CSV table of C-alpha atoms and ligand atoms in Angstrom, one decimal:
chain,number,residue,atom,x,y,z
A,1,MET,CA,12.3,-16.8,-11.6
A,2,SER,CA,14.8,-14.5,-13.4
A,3,PRO,CA,15.2,-10.9,-12.1
A,4,ALA,CA,14.3,-9.6,-15.6
A,5,LEU,CA,11.0,-11.4,-15.5
A,6,GLU,CA,10.4,-10.2,-11.9
A,7,LEU,CA,11.2,-6.6,-13.0
A,8,VAL,CA,8.8,-6.7,-16.0
A,9,GLY,CA,6.1,-8.5,-14.0
A,10,GLY,CA,6.3,-5.9,-11.2
A,11,ALA,CA,6.2,-3.0,-13.7
A,12,VAL,CA,3.1,-4.4,-15.5
A,13,VAL,CA,1.2,-5.1,-12.2
A,14,GLY,CA,2.5,-1.7,-11.0
A,15,SER,CA,1.1,0.0,-14.2
A,16,ALA,CA,-2.4,-1.3,-13.6
A,17,ALA,CA,-2.1,-0.4,-9.8
A,18,GLY,CA,-0.7,3.0,-10.6
A,19,THR,CA,-3.5,3.8,-13.0
A,20,ALA,CA,-6.1,2.7,-10.4
A,21,ALA,CA,-4.4,4.8,-7.7
A,22,VAL,CA,-4.0,8.0,-9.8
A,23,ARG,CA,-7.6,7.9,-11.1
A,24,TRP,CA,-9.4,6.9,-8.0
A,25,PRO,CA,-12.4,7.4,-7.4
A,26,ASP,CA,-12.9,7.1,-11.2
A,27,GLY,CA,-11.3,4.5,-13.3
A,28,ALA,CA,-9.9,1.1,-12.9
A,29,LEU,CA,-10.5,0.6,-9.1
A,30,CYS,CA,-14.2,1.1,-9.7
A,31,HIS,CA,-14.9,0.7,-13.4
A,32,PRO,CA,-12.2,-1.4,-15.2
A,33,ARG,CA,-11.8,-0.2,-18.8
A,34,ARG,CA,-9.1,0.8,-21.3
A,35,SER,CA,-7.0,3.7,-20.2
A,36,THR,CA,-8.0,7.1,-21.5
A,37,CYS,CA,-6.3,10.5,-21.3
A,38,ALA,CA,-7.5,12.6,-18.5
A,39,GLY,CA,-7.1,15.7,-20.8
A,40,CYS,CA,-8.8,14.7,-24.1
A,41,GLY,CA,-10.5,11.5,-23.2
A,42,ARG,CA,-8.9,9.6,-26.1
A,43,THR,CA,-8.1,5.9,-25.5
A,44,VAL,CA,-4.4,5.5,-24.9
A,45,ARG,CA,-2.7,3.5,-27.7
A,46,ALA,CA,-1.3,0.1,-26.8
A,47,ARG,CA,2.3,1.2,-27.4
A,48,ASP,CA,1.8,4.1,-25.0
A,49,LEU,CA,0.9,1.7,-22.2
A,50,VAL,CA,4.4,0.2,-21.8
A,51,PRO,CA,5.3,1.0,-18.2
A,52,VAL,CA,7.9,3.7,-17.6
A,53,VAL,CA,9.3,3.5,-21.2
A,54,ALA,CA,6.1,5.1,-22.7
A,55,TRP,CA,6.1,7.9,-20.0
A,56,LEU,CA,9.7,8.7,-20.8
A,57,ARG,CA,9.2,8.5,-24.6
A,58,LEU,CA,6.2,10.8,-24.4
A,59,ARG,CA,8.1,13.1,-21.9
A,60,GLY,CA,5.2,12.8,-19.5
A,61,ARG,CA,2.6,14.2,-21.9
A,62,CYS,CA,-0.4,12.9,-23.9
A,63,ARG,CA,0.4,12.1,-27.5
A,64,ASP,CA,-2.8,13.7,-28.7
A,65,CYS,CA,-3.4,16.8,-26.5
A,66,ALA,CA,-0.1,17.2,-24.6
A,67,ALA,CA,-1.9,17.2,-21.2
A,68,PRO,CA,0.6,16.1,-18.5
A,69,ILE,CA,0.4,12.5,-17.5
A,70,ASP,CA,0.5,12.1,-13.7
A,71,ALA,CA,4.1,11.5,-12.6
A,72,ARG,CA,2.9,9.2,-9.8
A,73,LEU,CA,2.1,6.7,-12.5
A,74,PRO,CA,5.8,6.0,-13.6
A,75,ALA,CA,6.8,6.4,-9.9
A,76,ILE,CA,4.5,3.5,-8.9
A,77,GLU,CA,5.6,1.4,-11.9
A,78,ILE,CA,9.3,1.8,-11.0
A,79,SER,CA,8.7,1.2,-7.3
A,80,SER,CA,6.5,-1.9,-8.0
A,81,ALA,CA,9.2,-3.4,-10.3
A,82,LEU,CA,12.0,-2.8,-7.8
A,83,LEU,CA,9.9,-4.1,-4.8
A,84,ALA,CA,9.1,-7.3,-6.8
A,85,VAL,CA,12.8,-8.0,-7.5
A,86,LEU,CA,13.9,-7.1,-3.9
A,87,LEU,CA,11.1,-9.0,-2.1
A,88,ILE,CA,11.5,-12.2,-4.3
A,89,GLY,CA,15.3,-11.9,-3.7
A,90,VAL,CA,14.8,-11.8,0.1
A,91,HIS,CA,11.9,-14.3,0.5
A,92,GLY,CA,12.1,-16.6,-2.6
A,93,GLY,CA,9.6,-17.1,-5.4
A,94,THR,CA,6.1,-17.9,-4.0
A,95,ARG,CA,6.3,-16.0,-0.7
A,96,GLY,CA,8.1,-13.1,-2.5
A,97,VAL,CA,5.3,-12.8,-5.1
A,98,ALA,CA,2.6,-12.7,-2.3
A,99,LEU,CA,4.6,-10.0,-0.4
A,100,SER,CA,5.1,-8.0,-3.6
A,101,ALA,CA,1.4,-8.0,-4.3
A,102,GLY,CA,0.8,-6.7,-0.7
A,103,ALA,CA,3.5,-4.0,-1.3
A,104,ILE,CA,1.9,-2.9,-4.5
A,105,ALA,CA,-1.6,-2.8,-2.9
A,106,LEU,CA,-0.1,-0.6,-0.1
A,107,LEU,CA,1.4,1.8,-2.7
A,108,VAL,CA,-2.1,2.3,-4.1
A,109,ALA,CA,-3.6,2.6,-0.6
A,110,ALA,CA,-1.0,5.2,0.4
A,111,THR,CA,-1.5,7.2,-2.8
A,112,VAL,CA,-5.2,7.3,-2.5
A,113,ASP,CA,-5.1,8.1,1.2
A,114,LEU,CA,-2.7,11.0,0.8
A,115,ARG,CA,-4.9,12.5,-1.9
A,116,HIS,CA,-8.4,11.7,-0.8
A,117,ARG,CA,-8.0,10.8,3.0
A,118,VAL,CA,-9.8,7.5,2.5
A,119,VAL,CA,-8.7,3.9,2.1
A,120,PRO,CA,-11.3,2.2,-0.2
A,121,ASP,CA,-12.9,-1.1,0.6
A,122,ARG,CA,-12.3,-2.1,-3.0
A,123,LEU,CA,-8.7,-2.3,-2.1
A,124,THR,CA,-8.6,-3.4,1.6
A,125,LEU,CA,-11.1,-6.3,1.3
A,126,PRO,CA,-9.5,-8.0,-1.7
A,127,LEU,CA,-6.1,-7.5,0.0
A,128,ALA,CA,-7.4,-9.2,3.2
A,129,ALA,CA,-9.0,-12.1,1.1
A,130,GLY,CA,-5.8,-12.5,-1.0
A,131,ALA,CA,-3.6,-12.5,2.1
A,132,LEU,CA,-5.8,-15.1,3.8
A,133,ALA,CA,-5.6,-17.3,0.6
A,134,ALA,CA,-1.8,-16.9,0.6
A,135,PHE,CA,-1.5,-17.4,4.3
A,136,PRO,CA,-0.4,-21.1,4.1
A,137,VAL,CA,2.5,-20.3,1.8
A,138,VAL,CA,3.5,-17.0,3.4
A,139,VAL,CA,3.4,-17.9,7.1
A,140,GLY,CA,5.4,-20.9,8.5
A,141,ASN,CA,3.5,-23.6,10.5
A,142,ALA,CA,4.9,-22.6,13.9
A,143,SER,CA,3.8,-18.9,13.9
A,144,ARG,CA,0.4,-19.3,12.3
A,145,PRO,CA,-1.8,-19.1,15.5
A,146,GLN,CA,0.2,-16.0,16.6
A,147,VAL,CA,-0.1,-14.3,13.3
A,148,LEU,CA,-3.8,-15.0,13.0
A,149,ALA,CA,-4.3,-13.6,16.6
A,150,TRP,CA,-2.5,-10.4,15.6
A,151,ALA,CA,-4.2,-10.0,12.2
A,152,LEU,CA,-7.7,-10.4,13.7
A,153,GLY,CA,-7.1,-9.2,17.3
A,154,ALA,CA,-5.4,-5.9,16.6
A,155,PRO,CA,-8.0,-4.6,14.1
A,156,LEU,CA,-10.8,-5.6,16.5
A,157,ALA,CA,-9.1,-3.8,19.4
A,158,LEU,CA,-8.7,-0.7,17.2
A,159,GLN,CA,-12.3,-0.9,16.2
A,160,ALA,CA,-13.3,-1.1,19.9
A,161,LEU,CA,-11.1,2.0,20.5
A,162,VAL,CA,-13.0,3.8,17.8
A,163,LEU,CA,-16.3,2.9,19.4
A,164,VAL,CA,-15.1,4.1,22.8
A,165,ALA,CA,-13.8,7.4,21.3
A,166,ARG,CA,-17.2,7.9,19.6
A,167,ALA,CA,-19.1,7.2,22.8
A,168,VAL,CA,-17.1,9.8,24.8
A,169,GLY,CA,-17.1,12.3,21.9
A,170,SER,CA,-13.3,12.3,21.2
A,171,PRO,CA,-12.0,12.5,17.6
A,172,ARG,CA,-11.8,9.2,15.8
A,173,PRO,CA,-8.3,7.8,16.5
A,174,ILE,CA,-8.0,5.8,13.3
A,175,GLY,CA,-10.0,5.5,10.1
A,176,GLY,CA,-12.2,2.4,9.3
A,177,GLY,CA,-10.2,1.9,6.0
A,178,ASP,CA,-6.9,1.8,7.9
A,179,ILE,CA,-8.3,-0.8,10.3
A,180,LYS,CA,-9.5,-3.0,7.4
A,181,LEU,CA,-6.1,-2.4,5.6
A,182,LEU,CA,-4.3,-3.8,8.7
A,183,VAL,CA,-6.0,-7.3,8.4
A,184,GLY,CA,-4.3,-8.1,5.1
A,185,VAL,CA,-1.0,-6.3,6.0
A,186,LEU,CA,-0.6,-8.1,9.3
A,187,LEU,CA,-1.3,-11.5,7.7
A,188,LEU,CA,1.4,-10.9,5.1
A,189,ALA,CA,3.8,-9.5,7.7
A,190,GLY,CA,3.6,-12.9,9.4
A,191,ALA,CA,6.2,-14.0,6.8
A,192,VAL,CA,8.8,-12.5,9.2
A,193,ASP,CA,9.2,-13.6,12.8
A,194,GLY,CA,7.6,-10.9,15.0
A,195,GLY,CA,6.4,-9.1,11.8
A,196,PRO,CA,2.8,-8.2,12.8
A,197,PRO,CA,3.6,-6.5,16.1
A,198,ALA,CA,6.7,-4.8,14.4
A,199,VAL,CA,4.5,-3.4,11.7
A,200,LEU,CA,1.9,-2.1,14.2
A,201,LEU,CA,4.7,-0.5,16.3
A,202,GLY,CA,6.5,0.9,13.2
A,203,ALA,CA,3.3,2.4,11.7
A,204,THR,CA,2.5,4.0,15.1
A,205,VAL,CA,6.0,5.5,15.4
A,206,ILE,CA,6.1,6.7,11.8
A,207,GLY,CA,2.5,8.0,12.0
A,208,GLY,CA,3.3,9.7,15.3
A,209,VAL,CA,6.4,11.4,14.0
A,210,VAL,CA,4.5,12.7,10.9
A,211,ALA,CA,1.6,13.9,13.1
A,212,SER,CA,4.0,15.8,15.4
A,213,LEU,CA,5.8,17.4,12.5
A,214,GLY,CA,2.5,18.4,11.0
A,215,LEU,CA,1.3,19.9,14.3
A,216,VAL,CA,4.6,21.8,14.9
A,217,SER,CA,4.7,23.1,11.3
A,218,GLY,CA,1.0,24.1,11.4
A,219,ARG,CA,0.1,21.9,8.4
A,220,LEU,CA,-2.1,19.7,10.5
A,221,GLY,CA,-4.8,20.8,12.9
A,222,ARG,CA,-5.3,19.1,16.2
A,223,THR,CA,-8.5,17.4,14.9
A,224,SER,CA,-7.5,16.8,11.2
A,225,ARG,CA,-7.3,13.2,10.2
A,226,LEU,CA,-3.9,11.9,9.5
A,227,PRO,CA,-3.4,9.7,6.4
A,228,PHE,CA,-2.3,6.6,8.2
A,229,ALA,CA,-2.0,4.2,5.2
A,230,PRO,CA,1.4,5.7,4.2
A,231,ALA,CA,2.7,5.0,7.7
A,232,ILE,CA,1.4,1.4,7.5
A,233,ALA,CA,3.0,1.0,4.0
A,234,ALA,CA,6.3,2.3,5.2
A,235,ALA,CA,6.3,0.0,8.3
A,236,TYR,CA,5.4,-3.0,6.2
A,237,LEU,CA,8.1,-2.4,3.7
A,238,LEU,CA,10.7,-1.9,6.5
A,239,VAL,CA,9.7,-5.1,8.2
A,240,VAL,CA,9.5,-7.4,5.1
A,241,LEU,CA,12.4,-5.8,3.2
A,242,VAL,CA,15.1,-5.3,5.8
A,243,PRO,CA,16.3,-8.4,7.5
A,244,GLY,CA,16.4,-7.9,11.3
A,245,ALA,CA,14.1,-4.8,11.2
A,246,ALA,CA,11.3,-6.6,13.2
A,247,GLU,CA,13.8,-7.7,15.8
A,248,ALA,CA,15.3,-4.2,16.1
A,249,LEU,CA,11.8,-2.6,16.4
A,250,LEU,CA,10.7,-5.1,19.1
A,251,ALA,CA,14.0,-5.1,21.0
A,252,PRO,CA,12.8,-2.5,23.6
A,253,PHE,CA,9.8,-4.8,24.3
A,254,GLY,CA,11.8,-8.0,24.9
A,255,GLY,CA,12.5,-8.8,21.3
A,256,VAL,CA,10.8,-11.4,19.0
A,257,ARG,CA,9.1,-14.1,21.0
B,1,ZN,ZN1,-4.9,13.7,-24.2
């Protein structure tokens, strides 16, 4: 695959993903249809759907009513294009495409979680199914049993923790959407040796730091739910993009085994 093709492919998929993310709970994630302007409701012209280029040409405004177009849309398009090129560069064609699809799904999950404090089933369930289908090309023979154990065991353990917390009346430690999200993410992270535990550890550390900062700055209450999907997304990208990251994360725990 040529980098130009990867860039364009990433941007096109990112454009659909970005539209779904920005519009949730309306729009493509629930009701696929042609894009319309959020301001005037008119159908967006085909030439104004070209990722990034259209946003720049229109200076971020609707051609008909000049309502601002969400800047997260071109941001997700550019990130998706770059992630596709980088991940295919690090992991090669087939595996890189599967990991890019996971990365783009995580961009959507993080965007929706930050805004609505929810990670929709419409995203996590197809991601888990897709990751399972891609499992034979993504994860090498030797590490398959281990990766499956992490990808199914960790979400089950977290779900058990949620039930215990509910039984004793403590706040929910993690959202149900985050737990479902982890199934697909951990399966894909199996592309890297030690990937699944490294992603869990990385997400916990990143989520912990963000929660502490939120508590100290007073932006988060002691019982407010933290959007955890962005931490999962950051940890996944770190582990699958940066060679040696999983090893470095796991080093204090005896390294990758
Ligand atoms: Zn408009």
